[in-house]
Every structure is written in C-alpha cells, then in structure tokens.
Amino acid sequence: MAFLRAPILRPSPVTASAFASTSRLTLHSPSPSTTSPSTTSPSATFSTTPLASVGQRLPAAFVDSHKAENYRNYVRRLKSTKYVLLSNLPTTATPTDVRSLAFGQKTFNDISCIEYIYTRSLRPSSKAIVFFSSPIHAQEYESYVHGRILGGKQLSASLRTPDDRVRLLQKAYASWPQEYQLPLDLIEYEGGKLVLLNNIPQETTEARLEERLAVRYDLRPQDRWRGKRASYAGWEIDKKGYGGSHDAVLGGVLKLPKWHPDATTTGFLVRCQTAVEAMRLVRRWHNTFFAPATFDIQVTGGRFKLSASVLY
C-alpha cells in the first residue's frame, strides 16, 4: 500500500509579489508597542497635523476642518446680516431721506423699518439702523450707500447681525434711567407723530402745556397705553423684569425726566393724532420763545428759546 506524501508548496510569482508589498507596508506602520489614541479610546481627538506631512497622499475630496468651520461661520453670518448701520447722518435726516439713498435700486421697497439712535436729550445721534427682509438686499444697500454724501456729510454704512444690533442698543441705552423706557417705546410705536419740545421751564406741568396746545392742535385723548417693553433703558441697573407690556395712563403730553440734576429746563413729548399735525406743530413752535409775557426775554436772555422736532 502506497502512502501519499503531503504536497510541497512553492511560492508562485503572484504570492511573492503580494508578500513583498505587505513587507514594504509594514516598514511604515507603527510598532506594536505604540498604541494609537484613535484605537484605544472612542472619544479621542483627531490630530490636526496635515496628512501630507506624514508621507500620505491627500484624497481629492479632503477639506481642512478648521477652514470648513470658518467658512460655515462666514456663510451663517452673511445669511443673518439683515441690518445696515448708517453713521455720520445729519441730525435733520428723515426716513424719507434714508430711503431716497436707494432710489432706483431693488432695495428701495425692501426697507421695512428705520430705527434711529438717540442721545439722553432724545436728539438724533447721527446713527440709524436700517432693517431689511433679505440679506442680499442689505449687502447691496450697504455697498451702494457707503461713502455717499447726504446733507454735506459723507455717510458710513456697515452690515450688522441681530446680535450686533442688540449689543449696539445696550451700549447706547443700558446706562440710562428706567424712566426713559416709556418714551423710547413710544417712539417705536408712534414714530412720525411725536413732537419733542425742548428747553421748556422745569416748573411747567403736563396738564398746563396740554391745555395750551389742545386749543389749536389735534392731540391724542387720554387713554391706557399697553405697548410692549422693547427698549434697553436701565438694563444695566435691573436686568430682571424685562418683557411684558406697559400699563400707563397717557394723555396728549408726556414730560421727560431731567437729563441733568441741575437742569432748569426739560423736554416734553407731544402725541399728535396725525403726522401732518405733528409737522404743523413743529413749524409753529420751532425757534420761538416760551411764554414771552411771563418770562421776559430781556431778563432770561433768550434762555427759553424752544426747539421742536419730529421723532421717528
């Protein structure tokens, strides 16, 4: 009986070449004693060293994670820039003047709101925020308006996000007394129909001034005003309790708080029923003297010369 012998395995050319390629790959692999952090822990972070620096070829679809994140943040910011901040505006610039800067452009009809930034005496601070519904129109308006001349002044325009707008308003109004919250919210609701009368003697009351104005002008009747709290006046003093609505009984005239402790004059907000009536009141009272029969010009030296303007 003949016993069969086990076959002798001889390496073929294909097996030899495969073994050679495997041996070449093992030369570049790390030693078994060195463990990779990506294999030992599932939460290990990836190395930020470029793959090309360790001798490996980058794939065609490779994208750097840091550059990709920066690009996503840039695109996200562009999509949210629906506000344009105008600086160096003339103090007499009206919303019609701001809209006319984009006359003939596609952005002319996309301006939804114009928010002026005021000083402590409720005078324009040469800054305004223009609201758009589309970020593309905001970018076009910013590039078209920046550097233009309005009222002899060169304008400066820059894009802003909703967070930038909140920070800007907080910087402007957060340190003000809380008594300014109601006047600022009135400007938002009744802009164009409010008249600011400045440089009136401090002893003047709301009832006395309203009685004098109601004879010739159509003022709002006394009612309960429940507008929302939206301004940031006094935000640094008390950050709690914001939101909700006002609950105030207002008439046709509202006396403003003293903008300085030693001030002998103050300002009043006159609530007109229409914008036409507000303009008529400004034309009649601006640059006139308050009660010249009571306060003699020779004695006061023209101290009570009034300043009237429409608030938008």
XYZ file of C-alpha atoms in Angstrom:
312
model
C 0.000 0.000 0.000
C 1.477 3.302 -1.059
C 1.268 6.325 1.264
C 0.573 9.712 -0.263
C 3.008 12.427 0.668
C 1.873 15.963 1.507
C 2.249 18.354 -1.409
C 5.177 20.729 -1.375
C 4.016 24.374 -1.505
C 6.173 26.559 -3.650
C 5.659 30.309 -3.789
C 4.226 31.456 -7.076
C 5.163 34.823 -8.645
C 1.804 36.349 -7.530
C 2.251 35.221 -3.926
C 5.803 36.513 -3.841
C 4.824 39.946 -5.095
C 1.951 40.182 -2.588
C 4.291 39.199 0.250
C 6.789 41.809 -0.886
C 4.169 44.567 -0.957
C 2.994 43.573 2.525
C 6.510 43.690 3.844
C 7.001 47.165 2.365
C 3.839 48.417 4.050
C 4.938 47.128 7.422
C 8.036 49.313 7.268
C 5.893 52.478 7.561
C 3.432 51.112 10.145
C 3.940 51.979 13.821
C 5.442 49.462 16.175
C 3.060 47.156 18.084
C 4.238 48.621 21.392
C 2.956 52.103 20.416
C -0.810 52.283 20.676
C -2.768 54.796 18.655
C -5.159 57.052 20.574
C -7.818 56.572 17.911
C -7.875 52.804 18.580
C -7.689 52.900 22.374
C -10.434 55.449 23.068
C -13.561 56.109 21.001
C -13.626 59.740 22.182
C -10.049 60.535 21.173
C -9.499 63.673 19.148
C -8.045 63.590 15.681
C -4.659 65.091 15.021
C -4.598 68.447 13.290
C -1.308 67.607 11.517
C -1.829 67.650 7.740
C -1.722 64.209 6.175
C 0.811 65.327 3.591
C 3.410 65.956 6.315
C 3.499 62.277 7.364
C 4.026 60.931 3.885
C 0.437 60.066 2.973
C -1.361 61.245 -0.125
C -4.362 63.551 0.433
C -7.634 62.426 -1.155
C -9.208 64.590 -3.796
C -12.209 65.422 -1.551
C -10.132 66.370 1.528
C -11.211 69.591 3.307
C -9.457 71.101 6.314
C -11.842 71.046 9.292
C -10.746 74.465 10.597
C -11.163 76.152 7.226
C -14.519 74.465 6.720
C -15.766 75.661 10.115
C -14.611 79.219 9.436
C -16.351 79.162 6.079
C -19.593 77.890 7.643
C -19.470 80.665 10.241
C -18.860 83.218 7.492
C -21.835 81.976 5.449
C -24.026 81.843 8.564
C -23.126 85.439 9.383
C -23.856 86.615 5.839
C -27.290 84.998 5.954
C -28.139 86.830 9.184
C -26.881 90.302 8.206
C -30.266 91.907 7.576
C -29.358 95.205 9.241
C -27.291 98.131 7.979
C -25.836 100.674 10.403
C -25.638 104.192 8.972
C -23.202 106.552 10.688
C -22.479 110.276 10.319
C -26.075 111.057 9.388
C -27.267 114.675 9.552
C -29.387 115.310 12.632
C -32.213 116.516 10.391
C -32.281 113.379 8.199
C -35.766 111.877 7.937
C -36.745 108.301 6.994
C -37.622 109.614 3.541
C -34.039 110.833 3.125
C -32.674 107.442 4.170
C -34.970 105.628 1.747
C -34.087 108.000 -1.086
C -30.458 106.860 -0.889
C -31.547 103.630 -2.591
C -33.933 105.246 -5.068
C -33.944 103.320 -8.339
C -32.421 100.218 -6.739
C -34.080 96.896 -5.959
C -33.583 97.523 -2.251
C -35.830 100.617 -2.262
C -39.017 98.676 -1.476
C -37.341 96.179 0.876
C -36.661 98.636 3.722
C -39.052 97.519 6.453
C -38.015 99.829 9.301
C -35.558 102.609 10.199
C -34.505 102.816 13.846
C -32.771 105.994 14.997
C -30.384 106.020 17.958
C -30.951 108.982 20.278
C -28.939 110.824 22.898
C -30.014 111.410 26.507
C -31.915 114.546 25.456
C -33.719 112.474 22.767
C -31.887 114.177 19.931
C -30.634 112.122 16.952
C -27.102 110.821 17.455
C -26.259 110.686 13.705
C -26.740 106.890 13.698
C -29.600 104.772 12.394
C -30.249 101.067 11.802
C -31.997 100.117 8.552
C -33.979 96.849 8.563
C -34.212 94.563 5.517
C -36.047 91.303 4.952
C -33.311 89.846 2.741
C -29.558 89.725 3.472
C -28.813 90.158 -0.239
C -30.654 93.489 -0.321
C -28.876 94.565 2.850
C -25.488 93.888 1.247
C -26.483 95.755 -1.914
C -27.720 98.741 0.105
C -24.528 98.820 2.179
C -22.269 98.786 -0.887
C -24.389 101.439 -2.630
C -24.758 103.874 0.298
C -21.276 103.694 1.829
C -19.354 106.870 1.016
C -22.300 108.835 -0.374
C -22.968 112.459 0.575
C -26.161 113.435 2.427
C -26.654 116.921 3.810
C -22.989 117.786 3.317
C -21.770 114.737 5.281
C -20.149 111.573 3.988
C -22.067 108.531 5.160
C -20.577 105.344 6.536
C -22.503 102.062 6.187
C -21.725 98.652 7.685
C -23.567 95.331 7.926
C -24.897 94.153 11.279
C -26.430 90.926 12.606
C -29.306 90.747 15.123
C -26.777 90.150 17.922
C -24.786 93.198 16.804
C -27.943 95.310 16.920
C -28.734 94.188 20.474
C -25.197 94.966 21.644
C -25.344 98.385 19.983
C -28.655 99.278 21.649
C -27.446 98.039 25.021
C -24.315 100.140 24.736
C -26.394 103.212 23.881
C -29.280 102.876 26.379
C -28.344 100.385 29.119
C -26.917 103.034 31.469
C -29.928 105.345 31.170
C -32.511 105.630 33.984
C -35.510 103.339 33.726
C -37.810 106.353 33.304
C -36.625 106.578 29.686
C -38.073 103.188 28.779
C -41.584 104.526 28.203
C -40.506 107.445 25.932
C -38.293 105.164 23.835
C -41.103 102.644 23.401
C -43.471 105.461 22.458
C -41.086 106.463 19.675
C -41.196 102.917 18.310
C -44.995 102.773 18.287
C -45.882 106.373 17.370
C -42.872 107.438 15.326
C -43.616 110.328 12.986
C -46.497 111.555 15.184
C -44.414 112.506 18.219
C -43.068 116.037 18.635
C -40.211 116.808 21.008
C -40.404 120.255 22.615
C -37.137 121.091 24.347
C -35.969 123.962 26.553
C -39.242 124.460 28.436
C -39.050 125.643 32.081
C -38.895 122.799 34.589
C -41.905 124.106 36.544
C -44.247 123.562 33.578
C -46.662 120.657 34.062
C -48.159 118.239 31.546
C -51.710 119.433 32.177
C -50.822 123.098 31.686
C -48.976 122.507 28.411
C -51.662 120.156 27.090
C -54.338 122.716 27.871
C -52.426 125.278 25.860
C -51.781 123.014 22.863
C -55.177 121.315 22.640
C -56.829 124.564 21.525
C -55.021 124.652 18.165
C -53.747 121.112 17.551
C -55.288 117.636 17.413
C -53.697 115.734 20.289
C -54.372 112.184 21.371
C -57.023 111.837 24.074
C -56.207 110.351 27.437
C -56.140 106.555 27.279
C -54.481 103.498 28.800
C -51.344 102.641 26.838
C -50.222 98.982 26.827
C -47.282 98.909 24.440
C -44.637 96.208 24.766
C -41.402 96.831 26.632
C -38.723 96.779 23.934
C -36.125 99.425 24.859
C -32.967 98.730 26.881
C -33.115 101.824 29.105
C -31.952 100.877 32.601
C -30.850 97.408 31.511
C -27.601 97.633 33.494
C -29.470 98.659 36.639
C -32.088 95.903 36.599
C -31.900 93.099 34.045
C -34.883 91.268 35.524
C -38.477 92.003 34.783
C -37.977 92.916 31.134
C -40.633 91.891 28.699
C -44.361 92.151 29.012
C -46.223 95.382 28.365
C -46.575 98.847 29.817
C -49.657 99.794 31.790
C -49.708 103.589 31.823
C -52.411 106.215 31.508
C -51.160 108.753 28.975
C -52.608 111.953 27.642
C -51.555 114.209 24.820
C -48.357 115.409 26.555
C -45.654 113.418 28.382
C -42.997 115.139 30.486
C -39.488 113.726 30.109
C -37.163 113.108 33.070
C -34.395 115.597 33.788
C -31.358 114.778 31.687
C -29.129 116.549 34.247
C -29.674 117.059 38.020
C -29.017 120.804 37.788
C -31.085 121.409 34.657
C -33.657 124.202 34.892
C -35.371 123.226 31.634
C -36.862 119.986 30.413
C -38.471 118.395 27.366
C -41.987 117.238 26.553
C -43.331 114.648 24.114
C -46.477 115.807 22.333
C -48.621 112.959 20.950
C -50.348 114.172 17.801
C -53.052 112.212 16.024
C -51.517 112.508 12.546
C -48.090 113.140 11.054
C -49.415 116.248 9.292
C -50.475 117.727 12.622
C -47.036 116.975 14.050
C -45.314 118.843 11.220
C -47.674 121.793 11.677
C -46.807 121.946 15.364
C -43.071 121.910 14.605
C -43.338 124.717 12.053
C -45.273 126.854 14.517
C -43.198 126.309 17.682
C -39.620 125.805 16.488
C -37.224 128.668 17.371
C -39.871 130.588 19.314
C -39.762 131.815 22.914
C -41.831 130.074 25.555
C -44.363 132.397 27.254
C -42.576 135.671 26.472
C -45.108 137.611 28.559
C -44.218 135.590 31.666
C -40.513 135.023 31.018
C -39.200 138.327 29.709
C -36.546 137.922 27.024
C -34.595 140.827 28.467
C -34.409 139.072 31.847
C -33.784 135.474 30.741
C -31.544 136.371 27.823
C -33.436 134.077 25.475
C -32.839 131.045 27.688
C -36.267 129.581 26.975
C -35.967 129.530 23.196
C -37.781 126.371 22.135
C -36.550 123.608 19.890
C -39.184 121.441 18.184
C -38.565 118.305 16.121
C -40.421 115.201 14.984
C -39.222 111.869 16.407
C -39.099 108.826 14.120
